[in-house]
mmCIF file of C-alpha atoms in Angstrom:
data_model
loop_
_atom_site.group_PDB
_atom_site.id
_atom_site.type_symbol
_atom_site.label_atom_id
_atom_site.label_comp_id
_atom_site.label_asym_id
_atom_site.label_seq_id
_atom_site.Cartn_x
_atom_site.Cartn_y
_atom_site.Cartn_z
ATOM 1 C CA MET I 141 21.555 298.203 121.194
ATOM 2 C CA LYS I 142 18.436 296.099 121.393
ATOM 3 C CA LYS I 143 15.625 297.365 123.619
ATOM 4 C CA LEU I 144 13.860 294.946 125.970
ATOM 5 C CA GLU I 145 10.219 294.458 125.004
ATOM 6 C CA SER I 146 8.937 291.991 127.625
ATOM 7 C CA GLU I 147 9.853 290.066 130.764
ATOM 8 C CA GLN I 148 9.493 286.870 128.723
ATOM 9 C CA GLN I 149 12.167 288.191 126.354
ATOM 10 C CA TYR I 150 14.393 288.944 129.380
ATOM 11 C CA GLN I 151 14.087 285.348 130.589
ATOM 12 C CA SER I 152 14.942 284.086 127.122
ATOM 13 C CA LEU I 153 17.937 286.405 126.680
ATOM 14 C CA LYS I 154 19.358 285.296 130.041
ATOM 15 C CA GLN I 155 20.008 281.910 128.445
ATOM 16 C CA SER I 156 22.689 283.316 126.151
ATOM 17 C CA LYS I 157 25.599 285.727 126.628
ATOM 18 C CA THR I 158 23.749 288.951 127.382
ATOM 19 C CA VAL I 159 24.556 292.256 129.054
ATOM 20 C CA PHE I 160 21.498 294.064 130.362
ATOM 21 C CA LEU I 161 21.858 297.830 130.754
ATOM 22 C CA PHE I 162 19.252 299.181 133.150
ATOM 23 C CA SER I 163 18.647 302.862 132.422
ATOM 24 C CA ALA I 164 15.905 305.464 132.002
ATOM 25 C CA ASN I 165 15.238 308.395 129.686
ATOM 26 C CA TRP I 166 15.438 310.898 132.545
ATOM 27 C CA CYS I 167 18.840 309.603 133.802
ATOM 28 C CA PRO I 168 21.618 312.155 133.108
ATOM 29 C CA ASP I 169 24.385 309.663 133.953
ATOM 30 C CA CYS I 170 22.936 307.254 131.388
ATOM 31 C CA HIS I 171 23.088 309.947 128.711
ATOM 32 C CA VAL I 172 26.751 310.677 129.508
ATOM 33 C CA ILE I 173 27.866 307.141 128.561
ATOM 34 C CA GLU I 174 25.440 306.687 125.671
ATOM 35 C CA PRO I 175 27.655 308.082 122.858
ATOM 36 C CA ASP I 176 30.475 305.625 123.658
ATOM 37 C CA LEU I 177 28.382 302.497 124.282
ATOM 38 C CA PRO I 178 28.700 301.334 120.640
ATOM 39 C CA LYS I 179 32.481 301.029 121.218
ATOM 40 C CA ILE I 180 31.822 298.750 124.202
ATOM 41 C CA GLU I 181 29.345 296.697 122.180
ATOM 42 C CA GLU I 182 31.870 296.325 119.372
ATOM 43 C CA LYS I 183 34.757 295.392 121.688
ATOM 44 C CA PHE I 184 32.687 292.789 123.536
ATOM 45 C CA SER I 185 30.736 291.547 120.523
ATOM 46 C CA GLN I 186 30.478 288.018 121.934
ATOM 47 C CA PHE I 187 27.738 289.482 124.157
ATOM 48 C CA GLU I 188 24.362 290.813 123.137
ATOM 49 C CA PHE I 189 23.662 294.181 124.752
ATOM 50 C CA VAL I 190 20.077 294.934 125.730
ATOM 51 C CA ARG I 191 18.738 298.176 127.182
ATOM 52 C CA VAL I 192 16.147 297.749 129.945
ATOM 53 C CA ASP I 193 14.014 300.785 130.775
ATOM 54 C CA ARG I 194 13.945 300.723 134.559
ATOM 55 C CA ASP I 195 10.666 302.648 134.661
ATOM 56 C CA VAL I 196 8.896 300.198 132.342
ATOM 57 C CA PHE I 197 10.362 297.109 134.033
ATOM 58 C CA ILE I 198 10.478 298.323 137.647
ATOM 59 C CA ASP I 199 9.541 294.897 139.067
ATOM 60 C CA LEU I 200 12.368 293.312 137.093
ATOM 61 C CA ALA I 201 14.800 295.961 138.346
ATOM 62 C CA ILE I 202 13.746 295.269 141.943
ATOM 63 C CA GLU I 203 14.013 291.513 141.411
ATOM 64 C CA GLU I 204 17.543 291.933 140.016
ATOM 65 C CA GLY I 205 18.618 294.266 142.827
ATOM 66 C CA VAL I 206 19.100 297.315 140.647
ATOM 67 C CA MET I 207 19.259 300.177 143.127
ATOM 68 C CA GLY I 208 20.652 302.844 140.827
ATOM 69 C CA ILE I 209 21.159 303.496 137.146
ATOM 70 C CA PRO I 210 22.954 303.018 134.902
ATOM 71 C CA SER I 211 23.561 299.435 136.006
ATOM 72 C CA PHE I 212 24.847 296.430 134.095
ATOM 73 C CA ILE I 213 23.961 292.765 134.675
ATOM 74 C CA VAL I 214 25.719 289.994 132.743
ATOM 75 C CA TYR I 215 24.162 286.589 132.099
ATOM 76 C CA GLN I 216 25.576 283.537 130.416
ATOM 77 C CA ASP I 217 23.738 280.237 129.960
ATOM 78 C CA GLY I 218 21.037 281.283 132.419
ATOM 79 C CA ASN I 219 23.522 282.191 135.157
ATOM 80 C CA ARG I 220 24.207 285.678 136.426
ATOM 81 C CA ILE I 221 27.981 285.907 136.095
ATOM 82 C CA GLY I 222 28.463 289.528 137.091
ATOM 83 C CA ASP I 223 26.983 292.923 137.721
ATOM 84 C CA TYR I 224 28.009 296.533 137.966
ATOM 85 C CA ILE I 225 25.226 298.073 140.010
ATOM 86 C CA GLY I 226 25.220 301.400 141.762
ATOM 87 C CA LYS I 227 23.956 304.914 141.645
ATOM 88 C CA GLU I 228 27.345 306.495 140.919
ATOM 89 C CA ARG I 229 28.218 307.820 137.495
ATOM 90 C CA LYS I 230 30.132 305.245 135.479
ATOM 91 C CA THR I 231 32.741 306.089 132.861
ATOM 92 C CA ILE I 232 33.288 304.168 129.653
ATOM 93 C CA ASP I 233 36.706 303.135 131.008
ATOM 94 C CA GLN I 234 35.085 301.685 134.135
ATOM 95 C CA ILE I 235 32.527 299.809 132.025
ATOM 96 C CA ASP I 236 35.324 298.527 129.780
ATOM 97 C CA GLN I 237 37.264 297.317 132.814
ATOM 98 C CA PHE I 238 34.156 295.621 134.221
ATOM 99 C CA MET I 239 33.453 293.833 130.923
ATOM 100 C CA SER I 240 37.083 292.738 130.510
ATOM 101 C CA GLN I 241 36.692 290.159 133.267
ATOM 102 C CA PHE I 242 34.331 288.128 131.067
ATOM 103 C CA VAL I 243 36.673 287.556 128.114
#
């Protein structure tokens, strides 16, 4: 999974089919899903998956309404077409179900 390097890159990636995963190194719920994320990336390969470190890009997280992590925001052609935001622990099955609406 690509790692976000700048807010300019974020704005550019929003113009294509991109899933932004907001997470942080200290987040235990983020670590729980991490081993299975490559399966999600492979299944939904029409999207580019990009990890956004919430602590590095806190202003971006606030702007996007990310109140808890892990959270997923989906963009296509510059439009936000969906999000899965919340502080609850998410399972791979829940993430799979969320992503299925975009195919």
